[in-house]
PDB file of C-alpha atoms and ligand atoms in Angstrom:
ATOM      1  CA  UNK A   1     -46.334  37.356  -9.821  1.00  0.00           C
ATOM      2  CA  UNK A   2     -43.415  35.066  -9.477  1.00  0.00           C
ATOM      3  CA  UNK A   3     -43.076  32.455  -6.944  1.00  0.00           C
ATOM      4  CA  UNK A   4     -39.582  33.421  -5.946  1.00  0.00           C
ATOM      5  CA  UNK A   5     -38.310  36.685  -6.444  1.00  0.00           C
ATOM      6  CA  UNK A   6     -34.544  37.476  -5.476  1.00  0.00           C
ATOM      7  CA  UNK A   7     -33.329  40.675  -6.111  1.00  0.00           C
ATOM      8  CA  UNK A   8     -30.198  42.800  -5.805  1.00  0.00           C
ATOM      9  CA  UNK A   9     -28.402  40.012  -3.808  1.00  0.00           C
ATOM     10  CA  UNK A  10     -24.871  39.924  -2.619  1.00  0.00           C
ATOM     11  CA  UNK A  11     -22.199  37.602  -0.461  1.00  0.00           C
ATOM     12  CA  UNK A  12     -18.823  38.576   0.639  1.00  0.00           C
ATOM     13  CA  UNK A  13     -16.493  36.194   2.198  1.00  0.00           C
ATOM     14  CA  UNK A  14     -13.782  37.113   4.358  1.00  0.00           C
ATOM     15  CA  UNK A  15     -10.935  34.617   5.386  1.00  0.00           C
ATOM     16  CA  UNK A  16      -7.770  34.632   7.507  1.00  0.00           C
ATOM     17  CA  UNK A  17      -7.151  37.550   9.300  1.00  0.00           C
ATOM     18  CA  UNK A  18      -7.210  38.315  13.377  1.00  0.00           C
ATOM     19  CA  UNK A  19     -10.533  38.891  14.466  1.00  0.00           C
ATOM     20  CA  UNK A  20     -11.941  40.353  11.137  1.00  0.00           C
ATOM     21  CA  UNK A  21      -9.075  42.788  10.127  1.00  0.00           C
ATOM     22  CA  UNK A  22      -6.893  41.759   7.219  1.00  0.00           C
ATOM     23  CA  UNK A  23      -7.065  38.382   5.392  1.00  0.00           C
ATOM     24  CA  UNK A  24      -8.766  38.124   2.230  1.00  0.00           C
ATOM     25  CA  UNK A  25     -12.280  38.954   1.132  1.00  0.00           C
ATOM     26  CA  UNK A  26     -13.902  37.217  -1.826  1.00  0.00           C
ATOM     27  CA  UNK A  27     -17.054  38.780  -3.109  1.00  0.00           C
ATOM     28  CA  UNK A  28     -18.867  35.432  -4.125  1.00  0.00           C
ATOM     29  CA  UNK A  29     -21.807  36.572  -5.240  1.00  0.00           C
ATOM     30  CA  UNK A  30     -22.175  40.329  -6.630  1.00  0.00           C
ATOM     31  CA  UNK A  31     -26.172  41.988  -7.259  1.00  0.00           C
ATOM     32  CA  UNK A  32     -27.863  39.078  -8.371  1.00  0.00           C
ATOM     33  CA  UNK A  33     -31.123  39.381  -9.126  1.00  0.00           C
ATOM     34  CA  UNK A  34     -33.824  36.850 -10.587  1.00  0.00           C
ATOM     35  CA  UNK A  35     -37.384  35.156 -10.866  1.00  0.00           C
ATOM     36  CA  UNK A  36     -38.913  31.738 -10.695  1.00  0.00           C
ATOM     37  CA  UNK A  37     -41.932  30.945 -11.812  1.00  0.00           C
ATOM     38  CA  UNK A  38     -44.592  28.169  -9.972  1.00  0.00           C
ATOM     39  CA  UNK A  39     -43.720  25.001 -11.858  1.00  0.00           C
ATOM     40  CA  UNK A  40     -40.839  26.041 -13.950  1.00  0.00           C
ATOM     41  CA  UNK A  41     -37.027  25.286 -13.750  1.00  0.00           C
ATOM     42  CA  UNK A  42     -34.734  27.873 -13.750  1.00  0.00           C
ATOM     43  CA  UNK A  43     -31.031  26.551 -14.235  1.00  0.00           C
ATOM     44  CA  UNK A  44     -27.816  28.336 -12.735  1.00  0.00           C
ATOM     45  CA  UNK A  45     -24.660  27.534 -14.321  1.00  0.00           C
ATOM     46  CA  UNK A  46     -21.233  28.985 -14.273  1.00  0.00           C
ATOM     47  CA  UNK A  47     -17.666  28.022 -14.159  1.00  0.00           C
ATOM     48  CA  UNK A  48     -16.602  26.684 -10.961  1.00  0.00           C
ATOM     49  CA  UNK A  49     -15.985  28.918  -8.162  1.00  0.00           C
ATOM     50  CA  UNK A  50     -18.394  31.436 -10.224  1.00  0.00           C
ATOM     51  CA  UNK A  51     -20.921  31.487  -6.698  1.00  0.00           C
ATOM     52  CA  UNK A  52     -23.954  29.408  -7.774  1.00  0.00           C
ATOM     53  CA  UNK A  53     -23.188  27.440  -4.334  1.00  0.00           C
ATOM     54  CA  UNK A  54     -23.025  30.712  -2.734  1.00  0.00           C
ATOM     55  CA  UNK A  55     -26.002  31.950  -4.399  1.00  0.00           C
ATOM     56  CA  UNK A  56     -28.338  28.560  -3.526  1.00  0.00           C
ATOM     57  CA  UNK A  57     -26.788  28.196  -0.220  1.00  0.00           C
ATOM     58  CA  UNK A  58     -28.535  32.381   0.730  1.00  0.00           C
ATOM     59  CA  UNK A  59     -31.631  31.208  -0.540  1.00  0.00           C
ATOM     60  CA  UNK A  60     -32.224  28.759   1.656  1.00  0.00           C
ATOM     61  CA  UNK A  61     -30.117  30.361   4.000  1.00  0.00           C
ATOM     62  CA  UNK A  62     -28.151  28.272   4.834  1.00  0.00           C
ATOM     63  CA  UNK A  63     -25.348  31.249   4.711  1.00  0.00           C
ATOM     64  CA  UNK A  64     -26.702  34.778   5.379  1.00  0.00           C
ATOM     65  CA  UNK A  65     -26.122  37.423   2.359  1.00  0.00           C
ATOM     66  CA  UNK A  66     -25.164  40.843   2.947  1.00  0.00           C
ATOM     67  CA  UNK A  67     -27.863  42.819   0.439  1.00  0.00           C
ATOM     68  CA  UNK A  68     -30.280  42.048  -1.369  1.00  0.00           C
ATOM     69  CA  UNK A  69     -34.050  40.623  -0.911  1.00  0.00           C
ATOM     70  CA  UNK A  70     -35.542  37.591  -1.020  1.00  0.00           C
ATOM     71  CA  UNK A  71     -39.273  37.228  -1.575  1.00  0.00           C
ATOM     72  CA  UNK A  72     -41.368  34.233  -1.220  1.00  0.00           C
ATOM     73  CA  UNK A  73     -44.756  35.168  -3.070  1.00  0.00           C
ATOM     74  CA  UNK A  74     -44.603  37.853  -0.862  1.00  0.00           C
ATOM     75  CA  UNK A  75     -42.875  37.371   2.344  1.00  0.00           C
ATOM     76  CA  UNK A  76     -39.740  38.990   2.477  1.00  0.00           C
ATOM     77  CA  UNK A  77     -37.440  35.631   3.545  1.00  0.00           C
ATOM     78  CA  UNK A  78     -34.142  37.770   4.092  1.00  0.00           C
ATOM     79  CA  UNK A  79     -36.295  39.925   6.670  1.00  0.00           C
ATOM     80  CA  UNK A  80     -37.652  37.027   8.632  1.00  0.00           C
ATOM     81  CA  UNK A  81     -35.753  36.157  12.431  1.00  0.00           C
ATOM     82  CA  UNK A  82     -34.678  32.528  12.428  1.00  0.00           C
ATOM     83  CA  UNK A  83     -37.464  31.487  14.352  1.00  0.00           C
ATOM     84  CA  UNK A  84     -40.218  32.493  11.686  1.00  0.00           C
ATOM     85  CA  UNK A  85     -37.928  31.451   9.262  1.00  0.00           C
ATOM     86  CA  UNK A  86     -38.017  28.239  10.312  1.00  0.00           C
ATOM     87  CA  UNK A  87     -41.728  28.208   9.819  1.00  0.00           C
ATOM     88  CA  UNK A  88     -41.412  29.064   6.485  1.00  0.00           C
ATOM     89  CA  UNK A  89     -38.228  26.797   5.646  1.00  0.00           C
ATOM     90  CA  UNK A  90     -40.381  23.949   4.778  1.00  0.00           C
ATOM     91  CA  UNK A  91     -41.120  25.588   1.278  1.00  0.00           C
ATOM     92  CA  UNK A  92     -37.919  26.021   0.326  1.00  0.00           C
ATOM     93  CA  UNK A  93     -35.870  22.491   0.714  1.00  0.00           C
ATOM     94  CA  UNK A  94     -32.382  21.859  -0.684  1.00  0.00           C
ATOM     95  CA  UNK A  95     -30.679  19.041  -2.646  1.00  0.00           C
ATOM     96  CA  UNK A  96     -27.137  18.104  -2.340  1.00  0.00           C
ATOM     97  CA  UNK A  97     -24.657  17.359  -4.980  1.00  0.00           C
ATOM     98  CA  UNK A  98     -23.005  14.507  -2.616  1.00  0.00           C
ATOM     99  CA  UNK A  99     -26.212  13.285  -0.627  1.00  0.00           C
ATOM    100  CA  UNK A 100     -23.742  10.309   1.306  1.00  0.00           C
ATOM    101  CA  UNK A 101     -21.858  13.985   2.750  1.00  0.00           C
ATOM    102  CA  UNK A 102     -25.319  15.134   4.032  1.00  0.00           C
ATOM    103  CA  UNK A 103     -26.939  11.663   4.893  1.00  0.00           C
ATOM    104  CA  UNK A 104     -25.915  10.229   8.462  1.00  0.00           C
ATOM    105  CA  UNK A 105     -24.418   7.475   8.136  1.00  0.00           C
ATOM    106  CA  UNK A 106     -25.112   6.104  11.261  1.00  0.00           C
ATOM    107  CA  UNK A 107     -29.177   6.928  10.295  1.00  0.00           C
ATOM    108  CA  UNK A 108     -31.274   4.667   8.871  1.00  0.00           C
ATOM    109  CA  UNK A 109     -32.744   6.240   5.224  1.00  0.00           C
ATOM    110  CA  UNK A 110     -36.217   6.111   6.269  1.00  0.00           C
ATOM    111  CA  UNK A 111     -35.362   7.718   9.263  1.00  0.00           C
ATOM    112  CA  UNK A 112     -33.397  10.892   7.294  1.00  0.00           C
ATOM    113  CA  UNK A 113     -36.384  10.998   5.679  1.00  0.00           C
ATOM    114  CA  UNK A 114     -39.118  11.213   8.785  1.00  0.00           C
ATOM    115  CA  UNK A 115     -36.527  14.000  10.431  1.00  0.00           C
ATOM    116  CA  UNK A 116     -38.091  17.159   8.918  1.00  0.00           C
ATOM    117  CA  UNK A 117     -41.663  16.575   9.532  1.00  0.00           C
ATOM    118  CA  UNK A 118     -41.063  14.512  12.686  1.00  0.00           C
ATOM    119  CA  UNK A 119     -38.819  18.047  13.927  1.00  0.00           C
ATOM    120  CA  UNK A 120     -41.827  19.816  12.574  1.00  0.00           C
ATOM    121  CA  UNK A 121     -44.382  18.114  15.191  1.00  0.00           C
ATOM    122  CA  UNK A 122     -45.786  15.637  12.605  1.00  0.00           C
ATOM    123  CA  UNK A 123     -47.310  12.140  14.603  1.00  0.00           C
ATOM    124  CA  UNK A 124     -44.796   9.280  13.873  1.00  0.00           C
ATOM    125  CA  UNK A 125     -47.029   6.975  12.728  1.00  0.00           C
ATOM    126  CA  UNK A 126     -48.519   9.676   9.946  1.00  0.00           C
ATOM    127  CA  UNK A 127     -44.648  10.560   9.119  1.00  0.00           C
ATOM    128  CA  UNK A 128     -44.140   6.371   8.671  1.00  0.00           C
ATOM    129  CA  UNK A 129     -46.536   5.875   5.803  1.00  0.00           C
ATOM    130  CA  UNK A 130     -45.826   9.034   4.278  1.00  0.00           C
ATOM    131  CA  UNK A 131     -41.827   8.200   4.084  1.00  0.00           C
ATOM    132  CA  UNK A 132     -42.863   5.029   2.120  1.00  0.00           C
ATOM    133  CA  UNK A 133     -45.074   5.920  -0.265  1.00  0.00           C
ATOM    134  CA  UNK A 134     -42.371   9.193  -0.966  1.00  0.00           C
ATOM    135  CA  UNK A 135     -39.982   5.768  -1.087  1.00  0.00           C
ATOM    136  CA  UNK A 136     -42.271   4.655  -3.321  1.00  0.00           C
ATOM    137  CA  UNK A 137     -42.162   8.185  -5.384  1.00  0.00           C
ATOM    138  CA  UNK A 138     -38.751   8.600  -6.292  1.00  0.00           C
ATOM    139  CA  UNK A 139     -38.523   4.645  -7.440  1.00  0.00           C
ATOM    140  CA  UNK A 140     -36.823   3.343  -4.350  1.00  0.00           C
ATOM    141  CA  UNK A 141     -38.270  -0.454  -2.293  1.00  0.00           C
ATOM    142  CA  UNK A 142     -40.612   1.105   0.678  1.00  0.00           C
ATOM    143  CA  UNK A 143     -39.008  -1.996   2.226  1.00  0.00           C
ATOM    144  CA  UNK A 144     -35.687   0.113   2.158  1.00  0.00           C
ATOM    145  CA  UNK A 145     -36.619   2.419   4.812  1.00  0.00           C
ATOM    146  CA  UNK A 146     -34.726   0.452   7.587  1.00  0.00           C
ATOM    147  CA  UNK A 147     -30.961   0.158   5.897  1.00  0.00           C
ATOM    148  CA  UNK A 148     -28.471   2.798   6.044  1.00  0.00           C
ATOM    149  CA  UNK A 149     -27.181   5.153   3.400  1.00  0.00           C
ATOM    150  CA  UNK A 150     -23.567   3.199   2.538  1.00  0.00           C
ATOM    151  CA  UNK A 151     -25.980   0.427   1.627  1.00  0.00           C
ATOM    152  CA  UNK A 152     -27.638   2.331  -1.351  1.00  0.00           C
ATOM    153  CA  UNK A 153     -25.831   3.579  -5.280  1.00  0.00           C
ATOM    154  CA  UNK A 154     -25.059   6.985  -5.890  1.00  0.00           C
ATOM    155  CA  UNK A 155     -28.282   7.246  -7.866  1.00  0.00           C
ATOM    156  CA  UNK A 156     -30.047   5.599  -5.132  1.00  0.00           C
ATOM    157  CA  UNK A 157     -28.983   8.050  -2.146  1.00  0.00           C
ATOM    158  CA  UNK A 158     -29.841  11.002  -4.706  1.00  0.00           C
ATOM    159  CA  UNK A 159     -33.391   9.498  -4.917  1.00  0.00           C
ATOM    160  CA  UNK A 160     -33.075   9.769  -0.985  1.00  0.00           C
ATOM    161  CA  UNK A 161     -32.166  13.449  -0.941  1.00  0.00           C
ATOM    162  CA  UNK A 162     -35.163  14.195  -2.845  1.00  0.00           C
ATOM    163  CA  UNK A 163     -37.735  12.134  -0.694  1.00  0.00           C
ATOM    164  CA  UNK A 164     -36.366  14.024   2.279  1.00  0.00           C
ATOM    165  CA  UNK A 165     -36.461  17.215   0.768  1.00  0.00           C
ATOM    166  CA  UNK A 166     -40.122  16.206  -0.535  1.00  0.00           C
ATOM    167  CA  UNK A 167     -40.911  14.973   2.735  1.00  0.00           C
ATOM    168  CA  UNK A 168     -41.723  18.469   3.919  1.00  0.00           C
ATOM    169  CA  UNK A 169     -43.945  19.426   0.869  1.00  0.00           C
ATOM    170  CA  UNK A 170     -41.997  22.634  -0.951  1.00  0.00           C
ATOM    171  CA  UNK A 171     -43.029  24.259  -2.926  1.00  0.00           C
ATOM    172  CA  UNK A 172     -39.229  25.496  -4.457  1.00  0.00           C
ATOM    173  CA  UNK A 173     -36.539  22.452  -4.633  1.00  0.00           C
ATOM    174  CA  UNK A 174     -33.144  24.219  -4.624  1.00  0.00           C
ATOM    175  CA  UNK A 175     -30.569  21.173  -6.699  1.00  0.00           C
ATOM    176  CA  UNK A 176     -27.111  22.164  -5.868  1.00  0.00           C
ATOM    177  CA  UNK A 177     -25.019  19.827  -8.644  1.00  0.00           C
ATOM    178  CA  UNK A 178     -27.483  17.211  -7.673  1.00  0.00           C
ATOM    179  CA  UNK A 179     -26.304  15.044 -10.985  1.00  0.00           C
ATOM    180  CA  UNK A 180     -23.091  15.818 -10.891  1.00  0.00           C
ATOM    181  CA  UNK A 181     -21.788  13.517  -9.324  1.00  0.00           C
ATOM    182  CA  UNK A 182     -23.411  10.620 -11.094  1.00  0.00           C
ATOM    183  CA  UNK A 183     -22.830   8.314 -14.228  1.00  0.00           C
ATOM    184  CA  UNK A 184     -24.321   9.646 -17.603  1.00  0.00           C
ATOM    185  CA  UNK A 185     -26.747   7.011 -17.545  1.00  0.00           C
ATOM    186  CA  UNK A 186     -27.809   7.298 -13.969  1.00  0.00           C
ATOM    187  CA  UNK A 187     -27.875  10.972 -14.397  1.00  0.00           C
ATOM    188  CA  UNK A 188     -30.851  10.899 -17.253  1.00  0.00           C
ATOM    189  CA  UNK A 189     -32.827   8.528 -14.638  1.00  0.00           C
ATOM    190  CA  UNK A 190     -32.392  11.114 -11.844  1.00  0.00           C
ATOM    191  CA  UNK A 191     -33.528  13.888 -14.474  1.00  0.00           C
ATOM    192  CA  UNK A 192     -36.073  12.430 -15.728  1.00  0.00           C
ATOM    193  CA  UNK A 193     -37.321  12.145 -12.382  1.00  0.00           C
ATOM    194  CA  UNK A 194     -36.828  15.641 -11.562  1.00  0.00           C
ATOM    195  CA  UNK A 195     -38.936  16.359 -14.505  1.00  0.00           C
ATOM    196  CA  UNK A 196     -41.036  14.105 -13.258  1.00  0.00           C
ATOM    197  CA  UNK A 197     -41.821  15.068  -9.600  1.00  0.00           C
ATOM    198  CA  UNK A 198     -41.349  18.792 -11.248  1.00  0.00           C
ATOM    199  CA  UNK A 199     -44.647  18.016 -13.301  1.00  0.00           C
ATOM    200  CA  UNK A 200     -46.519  15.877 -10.854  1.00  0.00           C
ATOM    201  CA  UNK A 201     -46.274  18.198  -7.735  1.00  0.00           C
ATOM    202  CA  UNK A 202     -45.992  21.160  -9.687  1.00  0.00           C
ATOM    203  CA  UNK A 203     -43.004  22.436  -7.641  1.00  0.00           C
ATOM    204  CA  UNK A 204     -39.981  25.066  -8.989  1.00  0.00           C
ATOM    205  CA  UNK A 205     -36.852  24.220  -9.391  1.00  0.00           C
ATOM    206  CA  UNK A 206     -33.403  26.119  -8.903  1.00  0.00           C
ATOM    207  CA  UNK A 207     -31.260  23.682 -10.701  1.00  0.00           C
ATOM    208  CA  UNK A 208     -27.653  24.769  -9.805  1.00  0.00           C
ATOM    209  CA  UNK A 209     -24.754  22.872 -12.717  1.00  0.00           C
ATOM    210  CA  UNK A 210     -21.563  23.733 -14.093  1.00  0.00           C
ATOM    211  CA  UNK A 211     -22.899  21.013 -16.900  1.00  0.00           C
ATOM    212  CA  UNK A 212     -24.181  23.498 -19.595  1.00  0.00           C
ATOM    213  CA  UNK A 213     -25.939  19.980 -21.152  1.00  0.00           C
ATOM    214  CA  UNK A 214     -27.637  18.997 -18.024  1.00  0.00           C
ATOM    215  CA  UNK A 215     -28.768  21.994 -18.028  1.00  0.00           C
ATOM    216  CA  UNK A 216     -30.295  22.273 -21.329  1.00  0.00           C
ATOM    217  CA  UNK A 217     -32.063  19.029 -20.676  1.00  0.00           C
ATOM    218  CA  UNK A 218     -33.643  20.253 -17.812  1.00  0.00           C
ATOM    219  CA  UNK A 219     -34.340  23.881 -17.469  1.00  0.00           C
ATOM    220  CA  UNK A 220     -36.774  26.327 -19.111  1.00  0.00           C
ATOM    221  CA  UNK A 221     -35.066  29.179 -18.606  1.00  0.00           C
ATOM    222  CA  UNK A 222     -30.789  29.684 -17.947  1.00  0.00           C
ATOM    223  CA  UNK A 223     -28.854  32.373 -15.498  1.00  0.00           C
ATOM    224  CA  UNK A 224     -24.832  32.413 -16.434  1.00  0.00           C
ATOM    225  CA  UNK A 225     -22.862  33.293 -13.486  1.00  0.00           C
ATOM    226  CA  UNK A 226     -19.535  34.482 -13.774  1.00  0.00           C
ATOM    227  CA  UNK A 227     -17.011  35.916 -11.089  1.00  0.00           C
ATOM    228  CA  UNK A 228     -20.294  36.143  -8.902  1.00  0.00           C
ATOM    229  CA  UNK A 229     -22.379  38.088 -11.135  1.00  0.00           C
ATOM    230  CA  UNK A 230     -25.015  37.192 -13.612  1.00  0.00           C
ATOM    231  CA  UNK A 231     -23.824  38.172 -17.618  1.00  0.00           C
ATOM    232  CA  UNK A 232     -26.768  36.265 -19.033  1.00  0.00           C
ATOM    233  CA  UNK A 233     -30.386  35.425 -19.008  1.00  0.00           C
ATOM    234  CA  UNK A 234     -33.141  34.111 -20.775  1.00  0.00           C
ATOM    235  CA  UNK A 235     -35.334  31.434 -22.173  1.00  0.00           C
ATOM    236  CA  UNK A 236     -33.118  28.220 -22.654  1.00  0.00           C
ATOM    237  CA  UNK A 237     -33.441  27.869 -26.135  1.00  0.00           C
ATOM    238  CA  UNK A 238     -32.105  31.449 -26.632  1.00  0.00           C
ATOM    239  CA  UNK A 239     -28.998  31.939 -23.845  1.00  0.00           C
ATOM    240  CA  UNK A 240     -27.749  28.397 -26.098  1.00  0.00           C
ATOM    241  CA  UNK A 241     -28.461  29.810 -29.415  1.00  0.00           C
ATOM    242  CA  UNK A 242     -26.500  32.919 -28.737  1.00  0.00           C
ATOM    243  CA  UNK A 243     -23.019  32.747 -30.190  1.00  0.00           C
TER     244      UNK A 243
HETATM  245  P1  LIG B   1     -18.046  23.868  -5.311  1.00  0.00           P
HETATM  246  O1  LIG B   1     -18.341  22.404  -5.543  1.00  0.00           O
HETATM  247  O2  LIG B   1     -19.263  24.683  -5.031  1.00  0.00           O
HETATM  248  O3  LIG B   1     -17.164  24.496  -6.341  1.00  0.00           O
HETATM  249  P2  LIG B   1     -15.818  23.340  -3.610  1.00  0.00           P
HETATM  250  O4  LIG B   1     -15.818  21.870  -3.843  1.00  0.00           O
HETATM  251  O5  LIG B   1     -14.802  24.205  -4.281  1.00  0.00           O
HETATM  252  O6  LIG B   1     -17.273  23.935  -3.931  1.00  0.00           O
HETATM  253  O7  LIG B   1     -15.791  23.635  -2.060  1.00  0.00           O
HETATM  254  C1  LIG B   1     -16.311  22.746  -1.119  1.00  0.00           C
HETATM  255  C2  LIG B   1     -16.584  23.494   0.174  1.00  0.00           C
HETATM  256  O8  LIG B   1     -15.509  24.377   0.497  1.00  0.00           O
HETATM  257  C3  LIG B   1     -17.821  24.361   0.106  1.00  0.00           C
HETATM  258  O9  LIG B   1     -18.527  24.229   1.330  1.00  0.00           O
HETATM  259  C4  LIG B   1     -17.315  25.774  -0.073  1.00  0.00           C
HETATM  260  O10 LIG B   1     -18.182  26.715   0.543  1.00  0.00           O
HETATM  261  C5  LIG B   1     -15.971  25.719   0.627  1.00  0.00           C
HETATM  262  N1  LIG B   1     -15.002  26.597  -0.035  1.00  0.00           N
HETATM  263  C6  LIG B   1     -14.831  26.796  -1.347  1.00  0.00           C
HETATM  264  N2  LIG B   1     -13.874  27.702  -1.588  1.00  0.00           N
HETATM  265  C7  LIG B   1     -13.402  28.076  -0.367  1.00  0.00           C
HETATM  266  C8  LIG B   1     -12.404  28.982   0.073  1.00  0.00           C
HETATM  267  N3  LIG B   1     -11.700  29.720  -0.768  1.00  0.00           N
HETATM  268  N4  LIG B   1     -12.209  29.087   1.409  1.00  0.00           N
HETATM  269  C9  LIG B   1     -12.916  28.377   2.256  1.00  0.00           C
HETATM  270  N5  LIG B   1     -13.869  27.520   1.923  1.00  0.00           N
HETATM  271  C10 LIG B   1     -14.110  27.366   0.615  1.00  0.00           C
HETATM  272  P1  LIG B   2     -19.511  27.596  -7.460  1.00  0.00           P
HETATM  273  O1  LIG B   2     -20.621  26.977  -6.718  1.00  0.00           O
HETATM  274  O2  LIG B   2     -19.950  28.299  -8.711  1.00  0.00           O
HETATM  275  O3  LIG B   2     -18.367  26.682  -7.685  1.00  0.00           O
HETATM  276  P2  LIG B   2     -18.921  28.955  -4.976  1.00  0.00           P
HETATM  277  O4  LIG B   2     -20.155  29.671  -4.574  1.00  0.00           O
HETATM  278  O5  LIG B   2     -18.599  27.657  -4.343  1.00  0.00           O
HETATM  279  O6  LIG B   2     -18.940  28.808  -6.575  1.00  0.00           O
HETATM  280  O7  LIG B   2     -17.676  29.911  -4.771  1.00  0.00           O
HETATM  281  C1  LIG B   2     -17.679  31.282  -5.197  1.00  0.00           C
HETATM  282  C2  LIG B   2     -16.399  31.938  -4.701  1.00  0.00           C
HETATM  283  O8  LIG B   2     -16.441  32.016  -3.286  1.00  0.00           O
HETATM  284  C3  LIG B   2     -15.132  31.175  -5.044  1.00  0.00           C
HETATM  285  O9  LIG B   2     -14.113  32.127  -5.260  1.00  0.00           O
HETATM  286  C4  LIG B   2     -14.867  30.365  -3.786  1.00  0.00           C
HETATM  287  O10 LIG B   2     -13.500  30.055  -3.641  1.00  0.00           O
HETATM  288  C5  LIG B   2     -15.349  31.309  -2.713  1.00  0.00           C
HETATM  289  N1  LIG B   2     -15.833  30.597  -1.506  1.00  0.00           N
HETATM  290  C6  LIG B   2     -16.824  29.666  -1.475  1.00  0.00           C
HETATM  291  N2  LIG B   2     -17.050  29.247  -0.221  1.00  0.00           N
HETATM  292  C7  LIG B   2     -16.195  29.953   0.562  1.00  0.00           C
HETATM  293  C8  LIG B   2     -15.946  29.986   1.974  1.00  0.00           C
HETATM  294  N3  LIG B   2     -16.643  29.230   2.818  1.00  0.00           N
HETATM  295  N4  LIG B   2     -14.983  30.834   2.431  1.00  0.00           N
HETATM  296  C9  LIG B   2     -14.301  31.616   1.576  1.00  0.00           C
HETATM  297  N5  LIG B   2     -14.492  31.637   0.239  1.00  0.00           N
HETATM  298  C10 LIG B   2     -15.419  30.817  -0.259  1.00  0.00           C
END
């Protein structure tokens, strides 16, 4: 069975407007349904403003979706109340496309990194050596644990948003644009470490890009998105053969 299983899932937003009536409502993301697989990469793309933000934020729910399931081998995620939720959060962890937006600045890096286990009840000095050798793990100085995010690259802080989300131990990385934002060149590095750390810890991968070439680089299997619904799927090789 697959490791994450999301089926019939949809988001509405609704803007402007007193107090719910009128304004406009934008259905972002329309029946979506799909499977991941342990240790394989399934990449999202789509236009912007197609919902594949929409769609990664209501998996890790970070936004709550209307309809639709979503099953965790075979816990039913969308069912859970926050509290046991929050128990099983730590499997699903999130990267963002602009990790200096979601780093605090005013935190040190090694610090970010500690939050999620140390919030989780982990003993400090455990969480310590575990933040360097994940330092260590994505190819950043264990030494740089103690300076703050404006003092690292863009490729840099991106290796930081994956030790933290590794920090906790998922078993599904959700990549929201995660090399988007970089240069080519730093870009390969970061997915080559993906594929790295993908291999290594044997995690799954939602890998979220408008970048059709990032995504064929990366993922073994493609979901199109358009206007919030899904018009193709399939093994990589085939969604890019077909004309
Ligand atoms: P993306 O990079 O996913 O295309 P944008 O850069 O367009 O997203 O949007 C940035 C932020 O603004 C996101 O948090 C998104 O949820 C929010 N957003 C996008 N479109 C709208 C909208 N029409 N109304 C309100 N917020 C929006
Ligand atoms: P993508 O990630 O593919 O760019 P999004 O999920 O960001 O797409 O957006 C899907 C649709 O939902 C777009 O029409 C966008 O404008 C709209 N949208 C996104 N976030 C919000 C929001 N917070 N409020 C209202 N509309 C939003």
């Amino acid at each position: 069975p697959p490791l994450l299983r999301v089926e019939g899932l949809s988001k509405t937003y609704r803007s402007g407007g007193f107090f719910g009536r009128g304004g406009r409502v934008t259905h972002a993301v329309k029946d979506v349904s799909f499977t991941l697989r342990r240790g394989a990469t399934l990449g999202i793309v789509g236009e912007s403003g197609s919902g594949k933000s929409t769609l990664a934020r209501c998996v890790v729910r970070l936004l709550t979706s209307e309809s639709g399931s979503i099953h965790l081998d075979d816990i039913d995620l969308s069912a859970l109340t926050d509290n046991d939720w929050h128990r099983e959060s730590r499997r699903i962890q999130m990267v963002f496309q602009d990790p200096y937006g979601s780093l605090n600045p005013r935190r040190r890096v090694g610090e970010l990194v500690a939050q999620g286990p140390i919030v989780r009840g982990a003993p400090r000095r455990e969480v310590e050596a575990r933040v360097r050798e994940l330092f260590a793990l994505v190819g950043l100085d264990p030494k740089a644990v103690d300076r703050f995010p404006h003092e690292f690259s863009g490729g840099q802080r991106q290796r930081i948003g994956l030790a933290r989300a590794l920090a906790l131990d998922p078993d599904v990385l959700v990549a929201d644009e995660a090399v988007s934002a970089l240069d080519v060149s730093v870009q390969a590095q970061v997915l080559a470490l993906l594929a790295d750390l993908r291999e290594r810890l044997n995690l799954s991968v939602l890998f979220i890009t408008h970048d059709l070439r990032v995504a064929g680089q990366i993922a073994d299997d493609i979901l199109v998105m358009k206007d919030g619904a899904v018009v193709e799927a399939g093994p990589t090789a085939r969604v890019f053969a077909d004309p």
